[in-house]
Short mmCIF file of C-alpha atoms in Angstrom, two decimals:
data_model
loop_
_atom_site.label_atom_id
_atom_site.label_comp_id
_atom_site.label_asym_id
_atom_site.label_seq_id
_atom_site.Cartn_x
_atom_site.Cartn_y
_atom_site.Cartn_z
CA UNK Q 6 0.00 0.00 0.00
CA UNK Q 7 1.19 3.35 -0.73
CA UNK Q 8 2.11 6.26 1.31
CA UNK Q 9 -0.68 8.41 -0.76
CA UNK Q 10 -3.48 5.64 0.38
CA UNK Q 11 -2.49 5.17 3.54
CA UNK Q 12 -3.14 9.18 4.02
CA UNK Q 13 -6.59 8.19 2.29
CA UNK Q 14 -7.29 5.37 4.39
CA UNK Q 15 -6.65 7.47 7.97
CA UNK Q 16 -8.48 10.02 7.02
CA UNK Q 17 -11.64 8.26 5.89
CA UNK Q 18 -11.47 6.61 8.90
CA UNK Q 19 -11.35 9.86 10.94
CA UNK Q 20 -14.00 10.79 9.00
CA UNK Q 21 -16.13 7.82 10.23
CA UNK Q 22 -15.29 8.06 13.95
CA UNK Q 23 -16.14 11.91 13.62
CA UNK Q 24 -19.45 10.96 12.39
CA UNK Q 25 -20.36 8.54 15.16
CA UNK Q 26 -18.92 11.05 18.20
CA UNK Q 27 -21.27 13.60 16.59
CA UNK Q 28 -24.29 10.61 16.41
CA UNK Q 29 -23.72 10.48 20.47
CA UNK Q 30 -23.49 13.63 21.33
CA UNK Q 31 -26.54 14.82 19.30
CA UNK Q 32 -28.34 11.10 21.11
CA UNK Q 33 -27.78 12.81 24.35
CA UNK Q 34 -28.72 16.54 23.52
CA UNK Q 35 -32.54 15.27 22.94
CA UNK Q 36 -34.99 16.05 25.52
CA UNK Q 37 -36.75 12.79 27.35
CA UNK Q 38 -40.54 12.52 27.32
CA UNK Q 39 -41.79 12.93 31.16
CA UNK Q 40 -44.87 10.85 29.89
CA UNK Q 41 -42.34 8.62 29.02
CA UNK Q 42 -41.45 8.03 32.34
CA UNK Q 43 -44.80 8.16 34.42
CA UNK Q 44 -46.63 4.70 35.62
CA UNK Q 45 -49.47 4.25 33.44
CA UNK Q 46 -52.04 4.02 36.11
CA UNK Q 47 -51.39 7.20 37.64
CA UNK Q 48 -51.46 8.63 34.11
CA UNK Q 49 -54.99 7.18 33.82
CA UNK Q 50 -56.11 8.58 37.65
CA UNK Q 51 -54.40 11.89 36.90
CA UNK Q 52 -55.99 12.27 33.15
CA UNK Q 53 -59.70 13.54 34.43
CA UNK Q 54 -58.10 15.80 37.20
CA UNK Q 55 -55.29 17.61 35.22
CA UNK Q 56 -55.77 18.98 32.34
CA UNK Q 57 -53.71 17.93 29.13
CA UNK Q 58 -50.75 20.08 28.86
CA UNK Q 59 -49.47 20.90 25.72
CA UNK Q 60 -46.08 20.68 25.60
CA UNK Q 61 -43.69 23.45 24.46
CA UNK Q 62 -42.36 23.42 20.64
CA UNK Q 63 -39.42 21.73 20.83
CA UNK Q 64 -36.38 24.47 19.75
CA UNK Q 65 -34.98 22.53 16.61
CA UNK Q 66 -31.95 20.80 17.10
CA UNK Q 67 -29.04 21.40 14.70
CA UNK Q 68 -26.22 18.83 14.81
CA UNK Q 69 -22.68 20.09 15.56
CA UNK Q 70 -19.75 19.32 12.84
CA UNK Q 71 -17.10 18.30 14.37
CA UNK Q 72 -14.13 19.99 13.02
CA UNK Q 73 -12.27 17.98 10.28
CA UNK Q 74 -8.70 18.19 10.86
CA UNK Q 75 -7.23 19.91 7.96
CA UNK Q 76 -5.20 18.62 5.16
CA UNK Q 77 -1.93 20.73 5.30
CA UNK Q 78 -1.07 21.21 1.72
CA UNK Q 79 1.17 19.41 -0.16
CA UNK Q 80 5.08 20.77 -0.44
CA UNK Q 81 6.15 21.05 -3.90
CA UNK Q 82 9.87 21.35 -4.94
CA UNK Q 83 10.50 23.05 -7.53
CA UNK Q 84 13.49 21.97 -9.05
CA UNK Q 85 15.90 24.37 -11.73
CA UNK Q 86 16.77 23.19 -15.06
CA UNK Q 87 18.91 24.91 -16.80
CA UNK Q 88 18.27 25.45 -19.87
CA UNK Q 89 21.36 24.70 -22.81
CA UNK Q 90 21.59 26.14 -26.12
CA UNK Q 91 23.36 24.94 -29.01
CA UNK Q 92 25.31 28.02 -30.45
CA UNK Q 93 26.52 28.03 -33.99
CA UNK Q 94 29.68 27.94 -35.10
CA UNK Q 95 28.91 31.88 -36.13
CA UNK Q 96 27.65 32.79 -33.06
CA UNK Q 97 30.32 31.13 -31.43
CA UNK Q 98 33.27 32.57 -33.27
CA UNK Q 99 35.54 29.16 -32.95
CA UNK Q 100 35.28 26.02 -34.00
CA UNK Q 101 37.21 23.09 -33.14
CA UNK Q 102 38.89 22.48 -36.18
CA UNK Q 103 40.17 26.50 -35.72
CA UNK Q 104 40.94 25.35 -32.28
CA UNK Q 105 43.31 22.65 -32.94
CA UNK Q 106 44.75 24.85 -36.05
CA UNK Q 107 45.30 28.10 -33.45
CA UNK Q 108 46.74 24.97 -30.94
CA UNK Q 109 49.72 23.65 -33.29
CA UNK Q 110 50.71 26.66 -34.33
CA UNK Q 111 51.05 27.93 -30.65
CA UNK Q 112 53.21 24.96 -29.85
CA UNK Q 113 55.28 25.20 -33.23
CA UNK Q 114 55.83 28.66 -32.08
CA UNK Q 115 56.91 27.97 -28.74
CA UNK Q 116 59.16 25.10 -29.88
CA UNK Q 117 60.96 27.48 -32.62
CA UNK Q 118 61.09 29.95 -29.88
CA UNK Q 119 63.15 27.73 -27.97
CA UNK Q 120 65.13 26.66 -30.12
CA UNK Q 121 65.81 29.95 -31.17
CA UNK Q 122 66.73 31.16 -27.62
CA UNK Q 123 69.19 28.35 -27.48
CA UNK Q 124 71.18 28.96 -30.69
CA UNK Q 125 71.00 32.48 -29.99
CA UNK Q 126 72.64 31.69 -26.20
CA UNK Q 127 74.80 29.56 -27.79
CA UNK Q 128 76.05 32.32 -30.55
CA UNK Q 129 76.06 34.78 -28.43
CA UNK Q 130 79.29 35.30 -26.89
CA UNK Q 131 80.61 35.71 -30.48
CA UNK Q 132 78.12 38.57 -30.76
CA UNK Q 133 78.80 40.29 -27.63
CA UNK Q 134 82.49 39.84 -27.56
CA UNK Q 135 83.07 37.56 -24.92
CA UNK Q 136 84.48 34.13 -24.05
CA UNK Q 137 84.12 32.39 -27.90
CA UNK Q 138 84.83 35.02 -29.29
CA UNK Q 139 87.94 36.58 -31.15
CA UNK Q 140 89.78 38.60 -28.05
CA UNK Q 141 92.36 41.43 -28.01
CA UNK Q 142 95.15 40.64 -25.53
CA UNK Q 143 97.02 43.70 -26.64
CA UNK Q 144 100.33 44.35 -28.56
CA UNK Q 145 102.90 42.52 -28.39
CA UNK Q 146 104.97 44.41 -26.60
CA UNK Q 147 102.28 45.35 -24.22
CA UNK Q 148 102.70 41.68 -23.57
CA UNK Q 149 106.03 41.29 -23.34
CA UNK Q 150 106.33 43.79 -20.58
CA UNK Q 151 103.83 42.15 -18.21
CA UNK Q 152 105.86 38.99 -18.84
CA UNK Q 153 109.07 39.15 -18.85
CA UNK Q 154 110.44 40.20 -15.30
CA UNK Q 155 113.62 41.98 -14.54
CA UNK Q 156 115.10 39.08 -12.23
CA UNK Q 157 114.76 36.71 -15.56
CA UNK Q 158 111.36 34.96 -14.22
CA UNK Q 159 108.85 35.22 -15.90
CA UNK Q 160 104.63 35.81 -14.95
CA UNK Q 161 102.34 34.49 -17.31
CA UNK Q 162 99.51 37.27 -18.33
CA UNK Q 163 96.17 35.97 -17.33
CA UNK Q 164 93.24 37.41 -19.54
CA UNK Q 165 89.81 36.72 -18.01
CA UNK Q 166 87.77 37.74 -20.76
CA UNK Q 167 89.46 34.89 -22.69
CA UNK Q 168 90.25 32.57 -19.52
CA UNK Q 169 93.88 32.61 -20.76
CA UNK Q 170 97.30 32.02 -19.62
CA UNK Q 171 99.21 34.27 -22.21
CA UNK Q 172 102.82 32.38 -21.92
CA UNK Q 173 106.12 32.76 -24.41
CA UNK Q 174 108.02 30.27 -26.28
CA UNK Q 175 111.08 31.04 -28.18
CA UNK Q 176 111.72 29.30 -31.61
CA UNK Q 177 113.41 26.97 -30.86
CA UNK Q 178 111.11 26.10 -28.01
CA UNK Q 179 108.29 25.78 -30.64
CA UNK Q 180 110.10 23.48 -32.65
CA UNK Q 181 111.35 20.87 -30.52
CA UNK Q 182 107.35 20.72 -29.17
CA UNK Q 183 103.98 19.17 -30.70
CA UNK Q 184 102.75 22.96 -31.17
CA UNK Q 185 104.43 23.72 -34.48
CA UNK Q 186 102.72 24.97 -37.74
CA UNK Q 187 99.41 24.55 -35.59
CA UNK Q 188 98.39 27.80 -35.48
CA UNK Q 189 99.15 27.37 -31.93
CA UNK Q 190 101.81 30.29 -31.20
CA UNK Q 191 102.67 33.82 -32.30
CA UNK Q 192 104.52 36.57 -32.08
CA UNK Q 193 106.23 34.63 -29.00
CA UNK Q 194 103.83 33.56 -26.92
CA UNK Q 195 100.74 31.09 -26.58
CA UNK Q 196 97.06 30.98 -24.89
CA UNK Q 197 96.47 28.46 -22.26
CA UNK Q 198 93.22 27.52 -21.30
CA UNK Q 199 93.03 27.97 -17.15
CA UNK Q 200 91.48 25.07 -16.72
CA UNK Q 201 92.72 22.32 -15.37
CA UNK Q 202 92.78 19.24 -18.04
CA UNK Q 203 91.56 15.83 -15.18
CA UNK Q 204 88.73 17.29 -13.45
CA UNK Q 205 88.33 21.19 -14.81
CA UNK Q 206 89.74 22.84 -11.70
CA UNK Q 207 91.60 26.52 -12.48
CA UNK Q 208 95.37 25.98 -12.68
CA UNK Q 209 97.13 29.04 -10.46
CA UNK Q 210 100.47 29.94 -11.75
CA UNK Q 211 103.65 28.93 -9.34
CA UNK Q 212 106.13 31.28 -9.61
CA UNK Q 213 108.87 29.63 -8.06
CA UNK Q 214 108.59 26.36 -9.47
CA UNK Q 215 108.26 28.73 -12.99
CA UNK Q 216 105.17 26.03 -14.16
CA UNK Q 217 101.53 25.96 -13.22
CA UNK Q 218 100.60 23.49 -10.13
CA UNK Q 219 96.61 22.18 -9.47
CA UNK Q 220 96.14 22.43 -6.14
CA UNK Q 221 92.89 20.14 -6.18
CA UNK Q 222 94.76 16.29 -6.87
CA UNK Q 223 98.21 17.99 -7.71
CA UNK Q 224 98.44 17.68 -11.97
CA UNK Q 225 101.19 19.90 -12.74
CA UNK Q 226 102.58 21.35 -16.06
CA UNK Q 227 105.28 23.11 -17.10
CA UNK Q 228 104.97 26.87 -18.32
CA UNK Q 229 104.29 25.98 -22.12
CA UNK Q 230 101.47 23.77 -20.80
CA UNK Q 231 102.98 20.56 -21.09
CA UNK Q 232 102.43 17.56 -18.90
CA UNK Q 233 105.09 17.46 -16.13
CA UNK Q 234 103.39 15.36 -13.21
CA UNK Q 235 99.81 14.41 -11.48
CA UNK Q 236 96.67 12.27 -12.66
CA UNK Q 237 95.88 14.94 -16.04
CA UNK Q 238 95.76 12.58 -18.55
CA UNK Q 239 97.07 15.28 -21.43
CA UNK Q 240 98.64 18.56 -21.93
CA UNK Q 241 96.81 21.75 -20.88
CA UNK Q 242 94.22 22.74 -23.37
CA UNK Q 243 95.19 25.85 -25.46
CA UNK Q 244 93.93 28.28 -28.10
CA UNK Q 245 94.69 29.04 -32.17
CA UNK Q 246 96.42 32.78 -32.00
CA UNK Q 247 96.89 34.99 -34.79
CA UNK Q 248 98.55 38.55 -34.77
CA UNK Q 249 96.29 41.40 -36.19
CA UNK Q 250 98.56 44.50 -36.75
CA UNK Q 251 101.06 43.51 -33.84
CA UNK Q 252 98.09 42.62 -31.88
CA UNK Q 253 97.69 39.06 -30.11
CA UNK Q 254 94.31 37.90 -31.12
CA UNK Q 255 93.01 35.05 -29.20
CA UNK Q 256 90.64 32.75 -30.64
CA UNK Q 257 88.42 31.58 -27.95
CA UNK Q 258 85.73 29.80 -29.91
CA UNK Q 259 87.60 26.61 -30.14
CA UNK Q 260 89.69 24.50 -28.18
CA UNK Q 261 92.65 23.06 -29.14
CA UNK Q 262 93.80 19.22 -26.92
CA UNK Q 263 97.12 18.08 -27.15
CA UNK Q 264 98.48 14.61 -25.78
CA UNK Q 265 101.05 14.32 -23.20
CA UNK Q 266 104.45 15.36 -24.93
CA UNK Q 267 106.95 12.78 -25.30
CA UNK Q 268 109.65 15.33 -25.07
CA UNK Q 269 109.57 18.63 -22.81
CA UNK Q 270 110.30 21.78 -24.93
CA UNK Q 271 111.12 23.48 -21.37
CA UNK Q 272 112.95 22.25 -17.82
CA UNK Q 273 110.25 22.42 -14.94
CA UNK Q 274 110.74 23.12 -11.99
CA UNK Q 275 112.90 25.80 -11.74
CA UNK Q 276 112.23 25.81 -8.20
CA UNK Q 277 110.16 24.55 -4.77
CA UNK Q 278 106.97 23.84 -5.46
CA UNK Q 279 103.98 25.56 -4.57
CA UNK Q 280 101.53 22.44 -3.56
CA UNK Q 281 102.40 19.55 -0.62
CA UNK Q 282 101.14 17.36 -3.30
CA UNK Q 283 103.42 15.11 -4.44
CA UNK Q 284 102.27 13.00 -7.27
CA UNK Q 285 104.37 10.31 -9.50
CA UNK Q 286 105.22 11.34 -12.12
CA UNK Q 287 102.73 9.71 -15.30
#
């Protein structure tokens, strides 16, 4: 049985039991006969002696309703739909094949942007004049006075720009090493890269020992670069260098290995050295 006749059910029956309360109660609201209720002998002694009364008009009775409990009204819920419209590919201004058109070219873009970024890093340095670049150490004899000292040392001429050593070599130094007709040397002197050739540390010059000394595992080299003692598995890396109207020109854009020479061009050390580290000789 359902909720809704259930409801139906209760209230007929309320309906019912209001009808019978209102049955008694309008039962007991009627006035009794008193002839009713006299003996019927004394009714007939009595008749000749009293005279027939006439009994007052009844008021009309008028039956009570009971009051029907009332029906509270039903709840409705009303629900929201929303309401969706197609819209045209008009009114909507793009469609999805634009979409996916406008999409890869967005990403195209952004990839060519990229990789133009990174070739543009990349050539850079060229453009601006830095490290990979062609750089200007300065005349020669500019050179040759930072160099040469008056005691017969010498001080190799670092160049930061171009993370050089600037270092000489005489003639016959050139020729009895691997750097000849290399492009390698000019005007009397070379370009050594700083860095250190077994695990990229900087090299610091050692002026007694008149050769550069890595502090970090204690590769050393003597001042043309060449391998003298430690774990570096080569010579120190170096640069092509040109003279440009008596001006040392050092080509930083490439660099130049060499392997450990079989013959030194120079005698290292000329001195104590400046590291504890003593390493055997490779």
């Amino acid at each position: 049985m359902s909720a809704t006749q259930v409801v139906l059910v209760a209230i007929l029956a309320v309906a019912v039991l209001a009808a019978l309360a209102a049955f008694s109660i309008a039962s007991r609201r009627t006035t009794p006969d008193w002839r009713d209720e006299l003996d019927g002998r004394a009714l007939k002694s009595d008749r000749s002696k009293v005279p027939a009364v006439v009994g007052a008009e009844e008021e009309p009775l008028v039956e009570s309703v009971p009051d029907l409990p009332v029906e509270e009204p039903a709840t409705v819920q009303v629900v929201e739909v929303q309401r969706v419209e197609e819209v045209s590919p008009e009114e909507a201004g793009v469609t999805r094949r634009q979409f996916f058109n406008r999409a890869t070219l967005a990403l195209f873009g952004t990839f060519s942007l990229t990789m133009g970024g990174g070739m543009l890093a990349f050539m850079w340095p060229n453009l601006k004049g830095g490290f990979g670049s062609d750089i200007d150490a300065g005349t020669i004899d500019e050179i040759r006075t930072q160099v040469f000292q008056a005691d017969g040392s010498i001080t190799p001429l670092f160049r930061p720009d171009a993370r050089a050593y600037i270092v000489p070599i005489t003639d016959d130094e050139l020729a009895a090493s691997q750097f000849v007709d290399k492009g390698l040397a000019a005007g009397g002197f070379m370009a050594l890269f700083q860095r250190c050739v077994h695990l990229g540390c900087r090299v610091p010059w050692c002026g007694t020992s008149q050769g550069f000394e890595c502090p970090c595992h204690g590769s050393k080299y003597n001042y043309t670069g060449e391998y003298e003692a430690g774990p570096a598995p080569r010579n120190l890396d170096r640069f092509v260098v040109e003279l440009s109207e008596d001006h040392f020109i050092i080509k930083t854009g490439q660099i130049i290995e060499s392997p450990r020479a079989p013959m030194r061009s120079v005698s290292y050390p000329q001195g104590p050295s400046c590291i504890a580290i003593e390493s055997a000789e490779g």
